[in-house]
CSV table of C-alpha atoms in Angstrom, one decimal:
chain,number,residue,atom,x,y,z
M,4,MET,CA,0.0,0.0,0.0
M,5,SER,CA,1.1,3.6,-0.3
M,6,THR,CA,0.4,6.6,1.9
M,7,ALA,CA,1.4,9.3,-0.4
M,8,THR,CA,-1.6,11.4,0.3
M,9,GLY,CA,-1.9,10.5,4.0
M,10,THR,CA,-4.7,8.1,3.4
M,11,PRO,CA,-3.9,4.3,3.0
M,12,VAL,CA,-4.3,3.1,-0.5
M,13,PHE,CA,-4.0,-0.6,-1.4
M,14,VAL,CA,-2.0,-1.2,-4.4
M,15,THR,CA,-2.6,-4.9,-4.6
M,16,VAL,CA,-6.1,-6.3,-3.8
M,17,GLY,CA,-6.6,-10.0,-3.0
M,18,GLY,CA,-5.7,-12.6,-0.4
M,19,ASP,CA,-5.8,-12.3,3.4
M,20,ALA,CA,-5.1,-8.8,4.5
M,21,SER,CA,-6.1,-9.2,8.2
M,22,ALA,CA,-2.5,-9.2,9.3
M,23,ALA,CA,-1.7,-6.1,7.4
M,24,THR,CA,-1.2,-3.0,9.4
M,25,ALA,CA,-1.9,0.6,8.8
M,26,THR,CA,0.0,3.5,10.5
M,27,TYR,CA,-1.6,6.9,10.8
M,28,THR,CA,-1.5,10.0,13.0
M,29,PRO,CA,-5.0,11.0,14.4
M,30,SER,CA,-6.1,14.6,13.8
M,31,GLY,CA,-4.6,16.8,16.5
M,32,ALA,CA,-2.1,14.2,17.7
M,33,THR,CA,1.7,14.1,17.4
M,34,ASP,CA,2.3,10.4,17.7
M,35,SER,CA,1.3,7.9,15.1
M,36,THR,CA,-0.9,4.9,15.7
M,37,THR,CA,-0.6,1.4,14.1
M,38,ILE,CA,-3.5,-0.9,13.9
M,39,ALA,CA,-4.0,-4.3,12.2
M,40,LEU,CA,-6.8,-4.4,9.6
M,41,GLY,CA,-8.3,-7.5,11.3
M,42,ASP,CA,-8.6,-5.7,14.6
M,43,LEU,CA,-10.1,-2.7,12.8
M,44,ALA,CA,-12.7,-4.9,11.1
M,45,ALA,CA,-13.6,-6.6,14.4
M,46,SER,CA,-14.0,-3.2,16.1
M,47,VAL,CA,-16.2,-2.0,13.3
M,48,ALA,CA,-18.3,-5.1,13.5
M,49,SER,CA,-18.6,-4.8,17.3
M,50,ASN,CA,-19.6,-1.2,17.1
M,51,THR,CA,-22.2,-2.0,14.5
M,52,THR,CA,-23.7,-4.7,16.8
M,53,ALA,CA,-23.7,-2.3,19.7
M,54,VAL,CA,-25.4,0.4,17.7
M,55,ALA,CA,-28.0,-2.1,16.5
M,56,ALA,CA,-28.7,-3.2,20.1
M,57,ALA,CA,-28.9,0.4,21.3
M,58,VAL,CA,-31.4,1.2,18.5
M,59,THR,CA,-33.5,-1.8,19.6
M,60,THR,CA,-33.4,-0.8,23.2
M,61,ALA,CA,-34.4,2.8,22.3
M,62,LYS,CA,-37.3,1.6,20.2
M,63,ALA,CA,-38.4,-0.6,23.2
M,64,ALA,CA,-38.2,2.3,25.6
M,65,SER,CA,-40.1,4.5,23.2
M,66,SER,CA,-42.8,1.9,22.9
M,67,ALA,CA,-43.0,1.5,26.7
M,68,ALA,CA,-43.2,5.3,27.1
M,69,THR,CA,-46.0,5.5,24.5
M,70,THR,CA,-47.8,2.7,26.4
M,71,ALA,CA,-47.3,4.5,29.7
M,72,ALA,CA,-48.6,7.7,28.3
M,73,SER,CA,-51.6,6.0,26.9
M,74,ASN,CA,-52.3,4.3,30.2
M,75,ALA,CA,-52.0,7.6,32.1
M,76,ALA,CA,-54.4,9.3,29.7
M,77,SER,CA,-56.8,6.4,30.2
M,78,ALA,CA,-56.5,6.7,34.0
M,79,LEU,CA,-57.0,10.5,33.8
M,80,SER,CA,-60.1,10.0,31.7
M,81,VAL,CA,-61.5,7.5,34.2
M,82,ALA,CA,-60.7,9.8,37.1
M,83,ASN,CA,-62.3,12.8,35.4
M,84,ALA,CA,-65.3,10.8,34.6
M,85,ALA,CA,-65.6,9.7,38.3
M,86,VAL,CA,-65.0,13.2,39.7
M,87,PRO,CA,-65.9,16.0,37.1
M,88,SER,CA,-63.5,18.9,37.0
M,89,THR,CA,-66.3,21.2,38.0
M,90,GLU,CA,-66.3,19.6,41.4
M,91,ILE,CA,-62.6,20.3,41.9
M,92,LEU,CA,-62.1,23.7,40.3
M,93,ASP,CA,-64.7,26.2,39.3
M,94,SER,CA,-64.5,28.5,36.3
M,95,SER,CA,-62.5,31.0,38.3
M,96,GLY,CA,-59.9,28.4,39.4
M,97,ASN,CA,-61.3,28.2,43.0
M,98,LEU,CA,-60.9,24.9,44.8
M,99,VAL,CA,-64.3,23.3,45.3
M,100,VAL,CA,-65.0,20.4,47.7
M,101,LYS,CA,-68.7,19.6,47.5
M,102,THR,CA,-68.6,16.6,49.9
M,103,GLY,CA,-66.1,15.0,52.2
M,104,ALA,CA,-63.0,16.6,53.7
M,105,LEU,CA,-59.6,18.1,52.6
M,106,ARG,CA,-57.1,15.8,54.2
M,107,LEU,CA,-53.5,16.8,54.7
M,108,ASN,CA,-50.8,14.3,55.6
M,109,TYR,CA,-53.5,11.6,55.6
M,110,ASP,CA,-52.3,8.0,56.1
M,111,THR,CA,-48.6,8.7,55.6
M,112,SER,CA,-47.4,7.1,58.8
M,113,VAL,CA,-45.1,10.1,59.2
M,114,ALA,CA,-45.9,12.8,61.8
M,115,ALA,CA,-45.5,16.2,60.2
M,116,THR,CA,-47.0,19.7,60.3
M,117,ALA,CA,-50.1,19.9,58.2
M,118,GLN,CA,-50.4,23.5,56.9
M,119,VAL,CA,-52.4,25.7,54.5
M,120,GLN,CA,-50.4,28.8,53.4
M,121,PHE,CA,-51.9,32.0,52.0
M,122,TYR,CA,-50.2,34.4,49.5
M,123,SER,CA,-52.7,37.2,49.3
M,124,SER,CA,-50.0,39.7,48.3
M,125,GLY,CA,-49.1,37.6,45.3
M,126,GLY,CA,-45.5,37.2,46.4
M,127,THR,CA,-43.4,34.2,47.5
M,128,LYS,CA,-43.7,34.8,51.2
M,129,THR,CA,-46.7,33.8,53.2
M,130,ASP,CA,-49.2,36.4,54.3
M,131,GLY,CA,-51.0,34.0,56.6
M,132,PHE,CA,-51.2,30.3,57.4
M,133,LEU,CA,-53.3,27.7,59.3
M,134,SER,CA,-51.4,24.7,60.6
M,135,CYS,CA,-51.8,21.7,62.9
M,136,VAL,CA,-49.0,20.1,64.8
M,137,GLY,CA,-48.8,17.2,67.3
M,138,GLY,CA,-51.7,15.1,68.3
M,139,THR,CA,-52.3,11.4,68.6
M,140,GLY,CA,-55.2,11.0,66.1
M,141,ALA,CA,-57.8,11.9,68.8
M,142,GLY,CA,-58.6,15.5,67.8
M,143,ASN,CA,-55.9,16.8,70.2
M,144,GLY,CA,-53.5,18.5,67.8
M,145,GLN,CA,-52.6,22.1,68.2
M,146,MET,CA,-53.9,24.6,65.7
M,147,TRP,CA,-51.8,27.6,64.9
M,148,LEU,CA,-53.1,30.7,63.1
M,149,GLY,CA,-50.6,33.0,61.5
M,150,CYS,CA,-51.8,36.5,60.6
M,151,SER,CA,-51.6,40.1,61.8
M,152,GLN,CA,-55.4,40.4,62.5
M,153,LEU,CA,-58.4,38.1,62.8
M,154,ALA,CA,-61.5,40.0,61.7
M,155,CYS,CA,-65.1,39.0,61.3
M,156,TYR,CA,-66.9,39.9,58.0
M,157,ALA,CA,-70.3,39.7,59.7
M,158,ALA,CA,-70.9,39.6,63.5
M,159,PHE,CA,-71.0,36.1,64.8
M,160,PRO,CA,-70.1,34.5,68.2
M,161,LEU,CA,-66.9,32.7,68.9
M,162,GLY,CA,-68.0,29.3,70.2
M,163,THR,CA,-71.5,28.2,71.2
M,164,ALA,CA,-73.3,27.4,74.4
M,165,THR,CA,-73.1,23.7,73.5
M,166,PHE,CA,-69.5,23.8,72.2
M,167,PRO,CA,-67.7,26.6,74.2
M,168,PHE,CA,-64.0,27.3,74.3
M,169,SER,CA,-62.5,26.2,77.6
M,170,GLY,CA,-60.8,29.5,78.1
M,171,ALA,CA,-59.0,32.5,76.5
M,172,VAL,CA,-55.6,33.9,77.2
M,173,LEU,CA,-55.2,37.5,75.9
M,174,GLN,CA,-52.4,40.1,76.1
M,175,SER,CA,-54.9,42.9,76.8
M,176,ALA,CA,-58.5,43.5,77.8
M,177,VAL,CA,-61.4,42.7,75.5
M,178,GLN,CA,-63.0,45.7,73.8
M,179,VAL,CA,-66.7,45.9,73.5
M,180,VAL,CA,-68.6,48.2,71.1
M,181,SER,CA,-70.2,50.9,73.2
M,182,ASP,CA,-70.5,53.9,70.9
M,183,ILE,CA,-73.7,55.9,71.4
M,184,ASN,CA,-74.3,55.8,67.7
M,185,ASP,CA,-74.7,52.0,67.9
M,186,LYS,CA,-77.2,52.1,70.8
M,187,THR,CA,-80.8,53.1,71.6
M,188,ILE,CA,-81.1,54.1,75.3
M,189,VAL,CA,-84.1,52.4,76.9
M,190,GLY,CA,-83.5,53.8,80.4
M,191,THR,CA,-80.9,54.9,83.0
M,192,ILE,CA,-80.7,53.1,86.2
M,193,GLY,CA,-81.4,55.4,89.1
M,194,SER,CA,-83.1,58.2,87.0
M,195,SER,CA,-86.4,59.6,88.0
M,196,ASP,CA,-88.1,58.4,84.9
M,197,TYR,CA,-86.9,54.8,85.4
M,198,THR,CA,-87.8,54.4,89.1
M,199,ALA,CA,-90.1,51.3,88.8
M,200,GLU,CA,-87.6,49.4,86.7
M,201,THR,CA,-84.7,50.5,88.9
M,202,THR,CA,-86.4,49.2,92.0
M,203,LYS,CA,-87.0,45.8,90.4
M,204,LEU,CA,-83.5,45.5,89.1
M,205,ARG,CA,-82.0,46.4,92.5
M,206,THR,CA,-84.2,43.9,94.2
M,207,ALA,CA,-83.2,41.2,91.6
M,208,TRP,CA,-79.5,42.0,92.1
M,209,ALA,CA,-79.8,41.7,95.8
M,210,ALA,CA,-81.4,38.2,95.4
M,211,ILE,CA,-78.5,36.8,93.3
M,212,SER,CA,-76.2,34.8,95.6
M,213,GLY,CA,-72.6,34.0,94.9
M,214,ALA,CA,-71.5,30.4,94.5
M,215,VAL,CA,-68.3,28.5,94.8
M,216,TYR,CA,-68.3,25.5,92.4
M,217,THR,CA,-66.3,23.1,90.2
M,218,LEU,CA,-66.9,22.3,86.6
M,219,ASN,CA,-68.3,18.8,85.9
M,220,PHE,CA,-66.7,18.6,82.4
M,221,SER,CA,-63.2,19.5,83.6
M,222,THR,CA,-60.7,17.1,85.0
M,223,ASN,CA,-59.2,20.0,86.9
M,224,LYS,CA,-61.4,20.4,90.0
M,225,ARG,CA,-60.3,23.9,90.9
M,226,ASN,CA,-62.9,26.0,92.8
M,227,HIS,CA,-64.5,28.8,90.8
M,228,ILE,CA,-66.5,31.7,92.1
M,229,GLY,CA,-69.5,33.2,90.3
M,230,VAL,CA,-73.2,32.9,89.9
M,231,ILE,CA,-75.6,30.2,88.7
M,232,ALA,CA,-77.6,31.2,85.6
M,233,GLN,CA,-80.8,29.6,87.0
M,234,THR,CA,-80.4,31.8,90.1
M,235,VAL,CA,-80.3,34.9,87.9
M,236,GLN,CA,-83.3,33.7,86.0
M,237,ALA,CA,-85.3,33.2,89.2
M,238,ALA,CA,-84.3,36.6,90.6
M,239,PHE,CA,-85.5,38.4,87.6
M,240,THR,CA,-88.7,36.4,87.2
M,241,ALA,CA,-89.6,37.0,90.9
M,242,GLN,CA,-89.7,40.8,90.1
M,243,GLY,CA,-91.9,40.3,87.1
M,244,LEU,CA,-89.1,40.8,84.7
M,245,ASP,CA,-88.5,38.5,81.7
M,246,PRO,CA,-84.8,37.5,81.9
M,247,SER,CA,-84.7,36.9,78.2
M,248,ASP,CA,-85.3,40.6,77.7
M,249,TYR,CA,-81.9,41.3,79.2
M,250,GLY,CA,-78.6,40.3,77.5
M,251,LEU,CA,-77.0,39.4,80.8
M,252,TRP,CA,-78.8,36.1,80.8
M,253,CYS,CA,-79.0,33.7,77.9
M,254,SER,CA,-80.7,30.3,77.2
M,255,THR,CA,-79.7,28.3,74.1
M,256,PRO,CA,-81.3,25.0,72.9
M,257,LYS,CA,-78.8,22.2,73.6
M,258,THR,CA,-77.4,20.1,70.8
M,259,ARG,CA,-74.8,17.4,70.4
M,260,ALA,CA,-72.4,16.3,67.6
M,261,VAL,CA,-73.3,13.0,66.0
M,262,THR,CA,-70.8,11.2,63.8
M,263,SER,CA,-72.0,8.7,61.2
M,264,THR,CA,-70.4,6.8,58.3
M,265,ALA,CA,-72.1,5.8,55.1
M,266,ASP,CA,-70.5,4.5,51.9
M,267,GLY,CA,-67.1,5.2,53.3
M,268,ALA,CA,-67.9,8.9,54.0
M,269,THR,CA,-67.9,10.3,57.5
M,270,THR,CA,-70.5,12.9,58.3
M,271,ILE,CA,-70.9,15.0,61.5
M,272,THR,CA,-74.3,16.4,62.2
M,273,GLU,CA,-75.7,18.5,65.1
M,274,GLU,CA,-78.8,17.0,66.7
M,275,PRO,CA,-81.1,18.2,69.5
M,276,VAL,CA,-80.6,17.0,73.1
M,277,TYR,CA,-83.9,16.3,74.8
M,278,GLU,CA,-85.1,16.3,78.5
M,279,ALA,CA,-86.0,13.0,80.2
M,280,ASP,CA,-89.5,13.2,78.6
M,281,GLY,CA,-87.8,12.7,75.2
M,282,LYS,CA,-89.9,15.6,73.7
M,283,THR,CA,-88.7,18.8,75.3
M,284,GLN,CA,-85.4,20.1,73.9
M,285,ALA,CA,-82.9,20.8,76.8
M,286,THR,CA,-81.4,24.2,77.1
M,287,GLN,CA,-78.0,25.5,78.1
M,288,GLN,CA,-78.1,28.6,80.2
M,289,THR,CA,-75.2,31.1,80.2
M,290,VAL,CA,-74.4,34.5,81.8
M,291,ARG,CA,-72.7,37.6,80.4
M,292,TYR,CA,-70.7,38.5,83.5
M,293,GLU,CA,-69.6,41.9,82.3
M,294,GLU,CA,-73.3,42.9,82.0
M,295,LEU,CA,-74.3,41.3,85.3
M,296,LEU,CA,-71.5,43.0,87.1
M,297,SER,CA,-72.3,46.3,85.5
M,298,LEU,CA,-75.8,46.0,87.0
M,299,GLY,CA,-74.2,45.2,90.3
M,300,ILE,CA,-72.0,48.3,90.2
M,301,PHE,CA,-74.9,50.7,89.5
M,302,CYS,CA,-77.1,49.0,92.1
M,303,GLU,CA,-74.3,49.2,94.7
M,304,ARG,CA,-73.8,52.9,93.8
M,305,LEU,CA,-77.4,53.6,94.5
M,306,GLU,CA,-77.2,51.6,97.8
M,307,ARG,CA,-74.2,53.7,98.8
M,308,ALA,CA,-76.1,56.9,97.9
M,309,ASP,CA,-79.1,55.8,99.9
M,310,LEU,CA,-76.9,55.0,102.9
M,311,ALA,CA,-75.2,58.4,102.6
M,312,THR,CA,-78.6,60.1,102.6
M,313,ARG,CA,-79.7,58.1,105.7
M,314,VAL,CA,-76.4,58.8,107.5
M,315,THR,CA,-76.7,62.5,106.7
M,316,ALA,CA,-80.3,62.5,108.0
M,317,LEU,CA,-79.3,60.7,111.2
M,318,GLU,CA,-76.4,63.0,111.8
M,319,ALA,CA,-78.7,66.0,111.3
M,320,LYS,CA,-81.2,64.5,113.8
M,321,SER,CA,-78.5,63.8,116.2
M,322,THR,CA,-77.1,67.3,116.0
M,323,ALA,CA,-80.6,68.7,116.5
M,324,ALA,CA,-81.2,66.5,119.5
M,325,THR,CA,-77.8,67.5,121.0
M,326,ALA,CA,-78.6,71.2,120.5
M,327,THR,CA,-82.0,70.7,122.2
M,328,THR,CA,-80.5,69.0,125.2
M,329,SER,CA,-77.9,71.7,125.6
M,330,THR,CA,-80.5,74.4,125.5
M,331,ALA,CA,-82.5,72.6,128.2
M,332,PHE,CA,-79.5,72.4,130.5
M,333,THR,CA,-78.7,76.0,129.9
M,334,THR,CA,-82.3,77.1,130.8
M,335,ALA,CA,-82.2,75.0,133.9
């Protein structure tokens, strides 16, 4: 062969050339390389087989991917048919759960904080969150609310007579709306045009006794001091006053939460609690202490004013009697 142009050229063709060698210098290299033509042919054949195998594998992978995509599309179709998209997202993109519950960290066997985050500012940092931590699966986790202010769009109570909060720990006193523009004055305790009502209220207040008690539903049997709602009711009724006309006493129909399971779905409903006769719905009586104590303050103020008037009259009588006695002695 000759390499006049840098490329091997066979001058004589025929016979076994597997032992023949070719010497060349790869592009960019400085040292030449010698390879037997038999080895070169074997390498080419091996690479050809490898390429064919790789092509076969790629075709199989492509076919598997196509099958998986088809199966996924079928599964999505079945899922969408079972739960229409309109029951998940509405036309505005709002999450809609018509029945059941939104379950976070459900059945994962890994304890973790379950949290809903809010991005009302449209940024990447949370503007508020609601999370639940701890617990043993018995409704005893701790709920955390993260926000700068908790406001009420329309006035509603926090808790109910049947399902009250066990307590409240605040950093400052509770504010109560007391603006004159939000009120209609019915009467003023102690004023001359409200004498009859004032007398009844004072008598009712005097009939309300204080009680020391423990709470039946609490495991902590600490003594508490206050009043009994039924005592307040009786005191007002005895004076011909309807206690339901006054916000310091409240009576709410008693209910209870009932949990039922049907077709794998758990539902909690609120049902009435009846008295022993099974017909009359039981009630839960409560007292607004700030209003009751306000009544007490004004009644005690009137009591003090009455006592001051009586003391002044007695002092004046005593002074007059002393003066009369002194005059009698002087005359004698």
